[in-house]
Each structure stands twice: as structure tokens, then as C-alpha cells.
Amino acid sequence: PRVRDIMNRQVISITEDEEIRVAAKRLLKDETNHLPVLDGNGTLVGIITTYDVSKAVVTDGKLRQVKDIMTRKVIKTTPDEPVDVAARKLEQNNISALPVVDTTNRVVGILSAIDLGKLFGGRR
Ligand code: SAM
């Protein structure tokens, strides 16, 4: 199977100039752990997770915006990528989700370890 077969198309994202507090609220409300970060043009520029928000709380109080704490070097996948290749990216980088991008770096889905679990006969 390919990434497009199991990715989640309902992507909840955030823009880079939002306040960290807004990111925290969105993570809580939507019960997700990953928010792809977009610039004003809707292009993927980073990713922010509950881990990053927690870290910001215990460190510098001057960090205010998503762009201050997001991870800029995003590890991503594409709809056509074989699922096993994507799974290896998760494992090798110790992460649990990959934004799925099209050729113009727009986010068209998100692939999480949970989606991969569904491949192995888990319940939906
Ligand atoms: N070792 C910790 C753990 O096991 O919970 C951290 C896991 S992971 C390395 C945490 C970091 O990965 C966060 O800073 C987050 O922004 C980053 N991250 C998560 N998904 C990512 C992705 N697809 N590409 C790049 N960085 C990602």
C-alpha cells in the first residue's frame, strides 16, 4: 500500500505567527499531538507537537509564537510513497507522524503511527 491509502486527510494545522497558547489549545481540543505549521501562503514550514509546547513552558518565557519553537526541518512523505518507506522514516527519526505533502509543499494529509497500526488488522 501507499501513503494515500491510509493517510488522514483531515489535517489540523496552524500558522507560524500564532501564539504558542493557541497551538496548545488546538492540540488539546482536537486531541492530536502534531500540528503542521504553515506560512501565509499555506506552504509547510514546520511542525509543532505537544512535546515542543511542554518544552517551551519549562524554558524561556520570551518564546511567544509558534515559529519560535517549531521544528523547521520537517520529515515528510508524499501520497505516492510506499507505506513501508514512510514507516521507516518514523522509526529512524523517533517521531510519530509525517505530514503528507504534494509537489508544491502543501499539506494534503498526515500519516501517524496510529494509521500504520490499522494496516495490521487493528480495529478502526
Ligand atoms: N524523544 C522524545 C519522545 O520520544 O517523545 C521526542 C520525540 S520527537 C524527537 C520530538 C520532536 O520531534 C519535537 O521537537 C517535534 O517537533 C519533532 N517532530 C515530530 N514530528 C516531526 C516530523 N515529522 N519532522 C520533523 N520533526 C518532527
JSON list of C-alpha atoms and ligand atoms in Angstrom, two decimals:
[
{"chain": "A", "resi": 1, "resn": "PRO", "atom": "CA", "xyz": [0.00, 0.00, 0.00]},
{"chain": "A", "resi": 2, "resn": "ARG", "atom": "CA", "xyz": [0.89, 3.64, -0.48]},
{"chain": "A", "resi": 3, "resn": "VAL", "atom": "CA", "xyz": [0.63, 6.52, 1.94]},
{"chain": "A", "resi": 4, "resn": "ARG", "atom": "CA", "xyz": [-2.53, 7.82, 0.20]},
{"chain": "A", "resi": 5, "resn": "ASP", "atom": "CA", "xyz": [-4.33, 4.58, 1.13]},
{"chain": "A", "resi": 6, "resn": "ILE", "atom": "CA", "xyz": [-4.06, 5.09, 4.88]},
{"chain": "A", "resi": 7, "resn": "MET", "atom": "CA", "xyz": [-3.27, 8.78, 5.49]},
{"chain": "A", "resi": 8, "resn": "ASN", "atom": "CA", "xyz": [-5.63, 11.00, 7.41]},
{"chain": "A", "resi": 9, "resn": "ARG", "atom": "CA", "xyz": [-6.99, 13.72, 5.11]},
{"chain": "A", "resi": 10, "resn": "GLN", "atom": "CA", "xyz": [-8.49, 15.80, 7.91]},
{"chain": "A", "resi": 11, "resn": "VAL", "atom": "CA", "xyz": [-5.42, 17.81, 8.76]},
{"chain": "A", "resi": 12, "resn": "ILE", "atom": "CA", "xyz": [-5.48, 20.25, 11.62]},
{"chain": "A", "resi": 13, "resn": "SER", "atom": "CA", "xyz": [-2.72, 22.81, 11.14]},
{"chain": "A", "resi": 14, "resn": "ILE", "atom": "CA", "xyz": [-1.60, 26.19, 12.46]},
{"chain": "A", "resi": 15, "resn": "THR", "atom": "CA", "xyz": [0.18, 29.23, 11.04]},
{"chain": "A", "resi": 16, "resn": "GLU", "atom": "CA", "xyz": [3.66, 30.20, 12.15]},
{"chain": "A", "resi": 17, "resn": "ASP", "atom": "CA", "xyz": [2.72, 33.57, 13.63]},
{"chain": "A", "resi": 18, "resn": "GLU", "atom": "CA", "xyz": [0.07, 32.21, 16.02]},
{"chain": "A", "resi": 19, "resn": "GLU", "atom": "CA", "xyz": [0.79, 32.34, 19.72]},
{"chain": "A", "resi": 20, "resn": "ILE", "atom": "CA", "xyz": [2.02, 29.19, 21.41]},
{"chain": "A", "resi": 21, "resn": "ARG", "atom": "CA", "xyz": [-1.08, 29.29, 23.61]},
{"chain": "A", "resi": 22, "resn": "VAL", "atom": "CA", "xyz": [-3.29, 28.93, 20.53]},
{"chain": "A", "resi": 23, "resn": "ALA", "atom": "CA", "xyz": [-1.29, 25.89, 19.47]},
{"chain": "A", "resi": 24, "resn": "ALA", "atom": "CA", "xyz": [-1.69, 24.38, 22.93]},
{"chain": "A", "resi": 25, "resn": "LYS", "atom": "CA", "xyz": [-5.46, 24.92, 22.81]},
{"chain": "A", "resi": 26, "resn": "ARG", "atom": "CA", "xyz": [-5.72, 23.35, 19.39]},
{"chain": "A", "resi": 27, "resn": "LEU", "atom": "CA", "xyz": [-3.69, 20.32, 20.41]},
{"chain": "A", "resi": 28, "resn": "LEU", "atom": "CA", "xyz": [-5.96, 19.81, 23.41]},
{"chain": "A", "resi": 29, "resn": "LYS", "atom": "CA", "xyz": [-9.24, 20.46, 21.64]},
{"chain": "A", "resi": 30, "resn": "ASP", "atom": "CA", "xyz": [-8.57, 18.18, 18.71]},
{"chain": "A", "resi": 31, "resn": "GLU", "atom": "CA", "xyz": [-6.76, 15.54, 20.71]},
{"chain": "A", "resi": 32, "resn": "THR", "atom": "CA", "xyz": [-3.87, 15.43, 18.32]},
{"chain": "A", "resi": 33, "resn": "ASN", "atom": "CA", "xyz": [-0.17, 15.53, 19.05]},
{"chain": "A", "resi": 34, "resn": "HIS", "atom": "CA", "xyz": [1.07, 17.12, 15.85]},
{"chain": "A", "resi": 35, "resn": "LEU", "atom": "CA", "xyz": [0.25, 20.36, 14.06]},
{"chain": "A", "resi": 36, "resn": "PRO", "atom": "CA", "xyz": [1.84, 21.03, 10.68]},
{"chain": "A", "resi": 37, "resn": "VAL", "atom": "CA", "xyz": [2.87, 24.72, 10.61]},
{"chain": "A", "resi": 38, "resn": "LEU", "atom": "CA", "xyz": [2.02, 26.78, 7.52]},
{"chain": "A", "resi": 39, "resn": "ASP", "atom": "CA", "xyz": [3.20, 30.17, 6.31]},
{"chain": "A", "resi": 40, "resn": "GLY", "atom": "CA", "xyz": [0.87, 32.83, 4.93]},
{"chain": "A", "resi": 41, "resn": "ASN", "atom": "CA", "xyz": [0.78, 31.07, 1.57]},
{"chain": "A", "resi": 42, "resn": "GLY", "atom": "CA", "xyz": [-0.30, 27.75, 3.02]},
{"chain": "A", "resi": 43, "resn": "THR", "atom": "CA", "xyz": [3.10, 26.17, 2.50]},
{"chain": "A", "resi": 44, "resn": "LEU", "atom": "CA", "xyz": [4.53, 23.76, 5.07]},
{"chain": "A", "resi": 45, "resn": "VAL", "atom": "CA", "xyz": [7.33, 25.45, 7.03]},
{"chain": "A", "resi": 46, "resn": "GLY", "atom": "CA", "xyz": [7.47, 23.45, 10.26]},
{"chain": "A", "resi": 47, "resn": "ILE", "atom": "CA", "xyz": [5.81, 21.11, 12.73]},
{"chain": "A", "resi": 48, "resn": "ILE", "atom": "CA", "xyz": [4.88, 21.60, 16.35]},
{"chain": "A", "resi": 49, "resn": "THR", "atom": "CA", "xyz": [3.95, 18.92, 18.86]},
{"chain": "A", "resi": 50, "resn": "THR", "atom": "CA", "xyz": [2.84, 18.62, 22.47]},
{"chain": "A", "resi": 51, "resn": "TYR", "atom": "CA", "xyz": [6.50, 17.92, 23.23]},
{"chain": "A", "resi": 52, "resn": "ASP", "atom": "CA", "xyz": [7.55, 21.34, 21.86]},
{"chain": "A", "resi": 53, "resn": "VAL", "atom": "CA", "xyz": [4.81, 23.18, 23.75]},
{"chain": "A", "resi": 54, "resn": "SER", "atom": "CA", "xyz": [5.74, 21.46, 27.02]},
{"chain": "A", "resi": 55, "resn": "LYS", "atom": "CA", "xyz": [9.37, 22.31, 26.48]},
{"chain": "A", "resi": 56, "resn": "ALA", "atom": "CA", "xyz": [8.51, 25.96, 25.84]},
{"chain": "A", "resi": 57, "resn": "VAL", "atom": "CA", "xyz": [6.62, 26.11, 29.13]},
{"chain": "A", "resi": 58, "resn": "VAL", "atom": "CA", "xyz": [9.58, 24.92, 31.18]},
{"chain": "A", "resi": 59, "resn": "THR", "atom": "CA", "xyz": [12.16, 27.07, 29.38]},
{"chain": "A", "resi": 60, "resn": "ASP", "atom": "CA", "xyz": [12.27, 30.65, 28.21]},
{"chain": "A", "resi": 61, "resn": "GLY", "atom": "CA", "xyz": [9.21, 32.80, 28.90]},
{"chain": "A", "resi": 62, "resn": "LYS", "atom": "CA", "xyz": [10.11, 35.03, 25.97]},
{"chain": "A", "resi": 63, "resn": "LEU", "atom": "CA", "xyz": [9.10, 32.40, 23.43]},
{"chain": "A", "resi": 64, "resn": "ARG", "atom": "CA", "xyz": [5.73, 33.55, 22.19]},
{"chain": "A", "resi": 65, "resn": "GLN", "atom": "CA", "xyz": [4.97, 32.37, 18.71]},
{"chain": "A", "resi": 66, "resn": "VAL", "atom": "CA", "xyz": [4.75, 29.02, 17.01]},
{"chain": "A", "resi": 67, "resn": "LYS", "atom": "CA", "xyz": [7.70, 29.94, 14.80]},
{"chain": "A", "resi": 68, "resn": "ASP", "atom": "CA", "xyz": [9.89, 30.37, 17.93]},
{"chain": "A", "resi": 69, "resn": "ILE", "atom": "CA", "xyz": [9.55, 26.73, 18.91]},
{"chain": "A", "resi": 70, "resn": "MET", "atom": "CA", "xyz": [8.55, 24.75, 15.81]},
{"chain": "A", "resi": 71, "resn": "THR", "atom": "CA", "xyz": [10.85, 22.19, 14.23]},
{"chain": "A", "resi": 72, "resn": "ARG", "atom": "CA", "xyz": [11.83, 23.63, 10.86]},
{"chain": "A", "resi": 73, "resn": "LYS", "atom": "CA", "xyz": [13.43, 20.61, 9.29]},
{"chain": "A", "resi": 74, "resn": "VAL", "atom": "CA", "xyz": [10.24, 18.64, 8.71]},
{"chain": "A", "resi": 75, "resn": "ILE", "atom": "CA", "xyz": [10.45, 14.99, 7.84]},
{"chain": "A", "resi": 76, "resn": "LYS", "atom": "CA", "xyz": [7.60, 14.37, 5.44]},
{"chain": "A", "resi": 77, "resn": "THR", "atom": "CA", "xyz": [6.12, 11.97, 2.96]},
{"chain": "A", "resi": 78, "resn": "THR", "atom": "CA", "xyz": [4.09, 12.03, -0.24]},
{"chain": "A", "resi": 79, "resn": "PRO", "atom": "CA", "xyz": [0.83, 10.30, -1.22]},
{"chain": "A", "resi": 80, "resn": "ASP", "atom": "CA", "xyz": [2.71, 8.00, -3.61]},
{"chain": "A", "resi": 81, "resn": "GLU", "atom": "CA", "xyz": [5.34, 6.83, -1.17]},
{"chain": "A", "resi": 82, "resn": "PRO", "atom": "CA", "xyz": [5.13, 3.16, -0.16]},
{"chain": "A", "resi": 83, "resn": "VAL", "atom": "CA", "xyz": [3.91, 2.79, 3.41]},
{"chain": "A", "resi": 84, "resn": "ASP", "atom": "CA", "xyz": [6.94, 0.79, 4.49]},
{"chain": "A", "resi": 85, "resn": "VAL", "atom": "CA", "xyz": [9.28, 3.61, 3.45]},
{"chain": "A", "resi": 86, "resn": "ALA", "atom": "CA", "xyz": [7.22, 6.10, 5.47]},
{"chain": "A", "resi": 87, "resn": "ALA", "atom": "CA", "xyz": [7.17, 3.75, 8.45]},
{"chain": "A", "resi": 88, "resn": "ARG", "atom": "CA", "xyz": [10.95, 3.57, 8.37]},
{"chain": "A", "resi": 89, "resn": "LYS", "atom": "CA", "xyz": [11.16, 7.37, 8.50]},
{"chain": "A", "resi": 90, "resn": "LEU", "atom": "CA", "xyz": [9.08, 7.39, 11.66]},
{"chain": "A", "resi": 91, "resn": "GLU", "atom": "CA", "xyz": [11.19, 4.74, 13.29]},
{"chain": "A", "resi": 92, "resn": "GLN", "atom": "CA", "xyz": [14.59, 6.12, 12.31]},
{"chain": "A", "resi": 93, "resn": "ASN", "atom": "CA", "xyz": [13.75, 9.63, 13.49]},
{"chain": "A", "resi": 94, "resn": "ASN", "atom": "CA", "xyz": [11.90, 8.68, 16.66]},
{"chain": "A", "resi": 95, "resn": "ILE", "atom": "CA", "xyz": [8.77, 10.57, 15.64]},
{"chain": "A", "resi": 96, "resn": "SER", "atom": "CA", "xyz": [5.14, 9.51, 15.40]},
{"chain": "A", "resi": 97, "resn": "ALA", "atom": "CA", "xyz": [3.71, 11.42, 12.43]},
{"chain": "A", "resi": 98, "resn": "LEU", "atom": "CA", "xyz": [4.65, 12.67, 8.97]},
{"chain": "A", "resi": 99, "resn": "PRO", "atom": "CA", "xyz": [2.89, 15.48, 7.11]},
{"chain": "A", "resi": 100, "resn": "VAL", "atom": "CA", "xyz": [1.93, 14.33, 3.62]},
{"chain": "A", "resi": 101, "resn": "VAL", "atom": "CA", "xyz": [2.73, 16.98, 1.00]},
{"chain": "A", "resi": 102, "resn": "ASP", "atom": "CA", "xyz": [2.03, 17.46, -2.69]},
{"chain": "A", "resi": 103, "resn": "THR", "atom": "CA", "xyz": [4.63, 18.66, -5.20]},
{"chain": "A", "resi": 104, "resn": "THR", "atom": "CA", "xyz": [4.12, 22.30, -4.13]},
{"chain": "A", "resi": 105, "resn": "ASN", "atom": "CA", "xyz": [4.72, 21.54, -0.43]},
{"chain": "A", "resi": 106, "resn": "ARG", "atom": "CA", "xyz": [1.07, 21.90, 0.52]},
{"chain": "A", "resi": 107, "resn": "VAL", "atom": "CA", "xyz": [-0.18, 19.56, 3.22]},
{"chain": "A", "resi": 108, "resn": "VAL", "atom": "CA", "xyz": [-2.72, 17.07, 1.86]},
{"chain": "A", "resi": 109, "resn": "GLY", "atom": "CA", "xyz": [-2.73, 14.67, 4.80]},
{"chain": "A", "resi": 110, "resn": "ILE", "atom": "CA", "xyz": [-0.98, 13.38, 7.85]},
{"chain": "A", "resi": 111, "resn": "LEU", "atom": "CA", "xyz": [0.31, 9.88, 8.44]},
{"chain": "A", "resi": 112, "resn": "SER", "atom": "CA", "xyz": [0.65, 8.77, 12.04]},
{"chain": "A", "resi": 113, "resn": "ALA", "atom": "CA", "xyz": [1.84, 5.64, 13.73]},
{"chain": "A", "resi": 114, "resn": "ILE", "atom": "CA", "xyz": [-1.83, 5.02, 14.56]},
{"chain": "A", "resi": 115, "resn": "ASP", "atom": "CA", "xyz": [-2.75, 4.96, 10.86]},
{"chain": "A", "resi": 116, "resn": "LEU", "atom": "CA", "xyz": [0.02, 2.43, 10.29]},
{"chain": "A", "resi": 117, "resn": "GLY", "atom": "CA", "xyz": [-1.36, 0.27, 13.07]},
{"chain": "A", "resi": 118, "resn": "LYS", "atom": "CA", "xyz": [-4.64, -0.05, 11.13]},
{"chain": "A", "resi": 119, "resn": "LEU", "atom": "CA", "xyz": [-2.76, -1.93, 8.43]},
{"chain": "A", "resi": 120, "resn": "PHE", "atom": "CA", "xyz": [-2.17, -4.76, 10.82]},
{"chain": "A", "resi": 121, "resn": "GLY", "atom": "CA", "xyz": [-5.77, -5.70, 11.35]},
{"chain": "A", "resi": 122, "resn": "GLY", "atom": "CA", "xyz": [-6.46, -3.40, 14.24]},
{"chain": "A", "resi": 123, "resn": "ARG", "atom": "CA", "xyz": [-9.93, -2.03, 14.69]},
{"chain": "A", "resi": 124, "resn": "ARG", "atom": "CA", "xyz": [-10.88, 1.23, 13.02]},
{"chain": "B", "resi": 1, "resn": "SAM", "atom": "N1", "xyz": [12.31, 11.68, 22.34]},
{"chain": "B", "resi": 1, "resn": "SAM", "atom": "C1", "xyz": [11.04, 12.32, 22.57]},
{"chain": "B", "resi": 1, "resn": "SAM", "atom": "C2", "xyz": [9.94, 11.33, 22.68]},
{"chain": "B", "resi": 1, "resn": "SAM", "atom": "O1", "xyz": [10.20, 10.14, 22.50]},
{"chain": "B", "resi": 1, "resn": "SAM", "atom": "O2", "xyz": [8.81, 11.71, 23.00]},
{"chain": "B", "resi": 1, "resn": "SAM", "atom": "C3", "xyz": [10.78, 13.27, 21.47]},
{"chain": "B", "resi": 1, "resn": "SAM", "atom": "C4", "xyz": [10.25, 12.63, 20.21]},
{"chain": "B", "resi": 1, "resn": "SAM", "atom": "S1", "xyz": [10.43, 13.63, 18.79]},
{"chain": "B", "resi": 1, "resn": "SAM", "atom": "C5", "xyz": [12.15, 13.58, 18.50]},
{"chain": "B", "resi": 1, "resn": "SAM", "atom": "C6", "xyz": [10.08, 15.25, 19.34]},
{"chain": "B", "resi": 1, "resn": "SAM", "atom": "C7", "xyz": [10.46, 16.28, 18.35]},
{"chain": "B", "resi": 1, "resn": "SAM", "atom": "O3", "xyz": [10.25, 15.81, 17.07]},
{"chain": "B", "resi": 1, "resn": "SAM", "atom": "C8", "xyz": [9.65, 17.55, 18.51]},
{"chain": "B", "resi": 1, "resn": "SAM", "atom": "O4", "xyz": [10.51, 18.64, 18.67]},
{"chain": "B", "resi": 1, "resn": "SAM", "atom": "C9", "xyz": [8.86, 17.66, 17.21]},
{"chain": "B", "resi": 1, "resn": "SAM", "atom": "O5", "xyz": [8.73, 18.98, 16.74]},
{"chain": "B", "resi": 1, "resn": "SAM", "atom": "C10", "xyz": [9.69, 16.83, 16.28]},
{"chain": "B", "resi": 1, "resn": "SAM", "atom": "N2", "xyz": [8.93, 16.19, 15.21]},
{"chain": "B", "resi": 1, "resn": "SAM", "atom": "C11", "xyz": [7.79, 15.48, 15.29]},
{"chain": "B", "resi": 1, "resn": "SAM", "atom": "N3", "xyz": [7.38, 15.06, 14.08]},
{"chain": "B", "resi": 1, "resn": "SAM", "atom": "C12", "xyz": [8.30, 15.52, 13.20]},
{"chain": "B", "resi": 1, "resn": "SAM", "atom": "C13", "xyz": [8.45, 15.43, 11.78]},
{"chain": "B", "resi": 1, "resn": "SAM", "atom": "N4", "xyz": [7.58, 14.76, 11.01]},
{"chain": "B", "resi": 1, "resn": "SAM", "atom": "N5", "xyz": [9.51, 16.04, 11.22]},
{"chain": "B", "resi": 1, "resn": "SAM", "atom": "C14", "xyz": [10.41, 16.72, 11.98]},
{"chain": "B", "resi": 1, "resn": "SAM", "atom": "N6", "xyz": [10.33, 16.83, 13.31]},
{"chain": "B", "resi": 1, "resn": "SAM", "atom": "C15", "xyz": [9.29, 16.24, 13.91]}
]
